[in-house]
Amino acid sequence: MHRATQYRQGDVLLVAATDLLPGSRPVEPTDGRVILARGEVTGHAHIMAAERVRYFREDETGRGFIQVHGPGPVALRHEEHAPVNVEPGLYEVRRQREYRPRVQAALVAD
């Protein structure tokens, strides 16, 4: 089976990674959920169940990573998007940005 190297849901992009950055520290789940991003407009969140997912933040840059464990995929969920099944592996969590010519780049509002 082919493992995807990227997953996208709204303003969240997961990109396959080989290692955590030095200084990365685990972030505790909230109510059994790993929160990857919260929408600025709606307050909705991109979440994954914490049973098989660990979230890490790198101190200096604030970059985020998730480690998905287990025999199969774990769903990335959001109230306004279809679930995305993420295969086990290590991923960097990135926020998508909108391109606006002659205007400063901005985070995608979700």
CSV table of C-alpha atoms in Angstrom, one decimal:
chain,number,residue,atom,x,y,z
A,1,MET,CA,0.0,0.0,0.0
A,2,HIS,CA,1.3,3.5,-0.9
A,3,ARG,CA,1.5,6.0,2.0
A,4,ALA,CA,0.6,9.6,1.2
A,5,THR,CA,3.2,12.2,1.8
A,6,GLN,CA,0.7,15.0,2.3
A,7,TYR,CA,-2.8,15.4,3.7
A,8,ARG,CA,-4.8,18.6,3.4
A,9,GLN,CA,-8.0,19.7,5.2
A,10,GLY,CA,-9.1,23.3,5.0
A,11,ASP,CA,-6.2,25.4,6.3
A,12,VAL,CA,-4.2,22.5,7.7
A,13,LEU,CA,-1.5,20.7,5.7
A,14,LEU,CA,0.3,17.6,7.0
A,15,VAL,CA,3.6,16.9,5.3
A,16,ALA,CA,5.6,13.6,5.9
A,17,ALA,CA,8.7,14.2,8.0
A,18,THR,CA,11.7,12.1,8.9
A,19,ASP,CA,12.5,13.5,12.3
A,20,LEU,CA,11.3,15.8,15.0
A,21,LEU,CA,13.3,19.1,15.3
A,22,PRO,CA,15.6,19.3,18.3
A,23,GLY,CA,13.7,21.1,21.1
A,24,SER,CA,10.4,19.5,20.2
A,25,ARG,CA,8.2,18.8,23.2
A,26,PRO,CA,5.0,16.8,23.6
A,27,VAL,CA,1.8,18.8,23.9
A,28,GLU,CA,-0.9,17.3,26.2
A,29,PRO,CA,-4.2,16.4,24.6
A,30,THR,CA,-7.4,18.3,25.5
A,31,ASP,CA,-10.3,16.2,26.5
A,32,GLY,CA,-8.9,13.2,24.6
A,33,ARG,CA,-8.3,15.2,21.5
A,34,VAL,CA,-5.2,16.5,19.7
A,35,ILE,CA,-6.0,20.0,18.4
A,36,LEU,CA,-3.9,20.8,15.4
A,37,ALA,CA,-5.5,24.3,14.7
A,38,ARG,CA,-8.5,26.4,15.6
A,39,GLY,CA,-10.4,28.4,13.0
A,40,GLU,CA,-10.1,32.2,13.6
A,41,VAL,CA,-13.6,32.8,12.1
A,42,THR,CA,-15.7,30.0,13.4
A,43,GLY,CA,-13.7,28.7,16.4
A,44,HIS,CA,-14.0,25.1,15.0
A,45,ALA,CA,-11.0,23.0,15.4
A,46,HIS,CA,-9.0,20.4,13.3
A,47,ILE,CA,-8.7,17.5,15.7
A,48,MET,CA,-7.6,13.9,16.0
A,49,ALA,CA,-8.4,11.3,18.7
A,50,ALA,CA,-5.5,11.2,21.1
A,51,GLU,CA,-5.4,7.4,21.6
A,52,ARG,CA,-2.9,7.0,18.7
A,53,VAL,CA,-1.7,10.5,18.0
A,54,ARG,CA,1.0,12.5,19.8
A,55,TYR,CA,1.4,16.2,19.1
A,56,PHE,CA,4.8,18.0,19.5
A,57,ARG,CA,5.8,21.7,19.3
A,58,GLU,CA,9.3,22.9,18.7
A,59,ASP,CA,10.2,25.6,21.2
A,60,GLU,CA,12.1,28.1,19.1
A,61,THR,CA,10.0,28.3,16.0
A,62,GLY,CA,6.7,27.0,17.2
A,63,ARG,CA,6.5,24.4,14.4
A,64,GLY,CA,4.2,21.5,15.1
A,65,PHE,CA,4.5,17.8,14.4
A,66,ILE,CA,2.2,14.8,14.9
A,67,GLN,CA,3.1,11.1,15.3
A,68,VAL,CA,0.4,8.7,14.3
A,69,HIS,CA,0.8,5.2,15.7
A,70,GLY,CA,-1.0,2.0,15.1
A,71,PRO,CA,-2.1,-0.5,12.5
A,72,GLY,CA,-4.3,1.8,10.4
A,73,PRO,CA,-5.3,5.4,9.7
A,74,VAL,CA,-6.6,7.9,12.2
A,75,ALA,CA,-9.3,10.5,11.1
A,76,LEU,CA,-8.5,14.2,11.0
A,77,ARG,CA,-11.8,15.8,11.8
A,78,HIS,CA,-13.3,19.3,11.4
A,79,GLU,CA,-17.0,20.5,11.6
A,80,GLU,CA,-16.9,22.0,8.1
A,81,HIS,CA,-14.9,19.4,6.2
A,82,ALA,CA,-15.1,15.7,5.4
A,83,PRO,CA,-12.8,13.5,7.6
A,84,VAL,CA,-9.3,12.8,6.2
A,85,ASN,CA,-7.8,9.4,7.2
A,86,VAL,CA,-4.1,9.9,8.0
A,87,GLU,CA,-1.8,6.8,7.8
A,88,PRO,CA,0.6,6.1,10.7
A,89,GLY,CA,3.8,8.1,10.5
A,90,LEU,CA,5.4,11.4,11.4
A,91,TYR,CA,4.1,14.6,9.9
A,92,GLU,CA,4.8,18.3,10.2
A,93,VAL,CA,1.7,20.4,10.7
A,94,ARG,CA,1.5,23.5,8.6
A,95,ARG,CA,-1.1,26.2,8.2
A,96,GLN,CA,-2.0,27.0,4.6
A,97,ARG,CA,-1.6,30.6,3.4
A,98,GLU,CA,-3.6,32.5,0.8
A,99,TYR,CA,-1.7,34.1,-2.0
A,100,ARG,CA,-2.8,37.7,-2.6
A,101,PRO,CA,-0.7,39.6,-5.1
A,102,ARG,CA,0.7,42.9,-3.7
A,103,VAL,CA,-0.8,42.1,-0.3
A,104,GLN,CA,1.0,40.5,2.6
A,105,ALA,CA,0.4,36.7,2.9
A,106,ALA,CA,-2.3,35.8,5.3
A,107,LEU,CA,-3.4,32.5,7.0
A,108,VAL,CA,-6.3,30.8,5.3
A,109,ALA,CA,-9.5,31.6,7.4
A,110,ASP,CA,-11.4,28.4,8.2
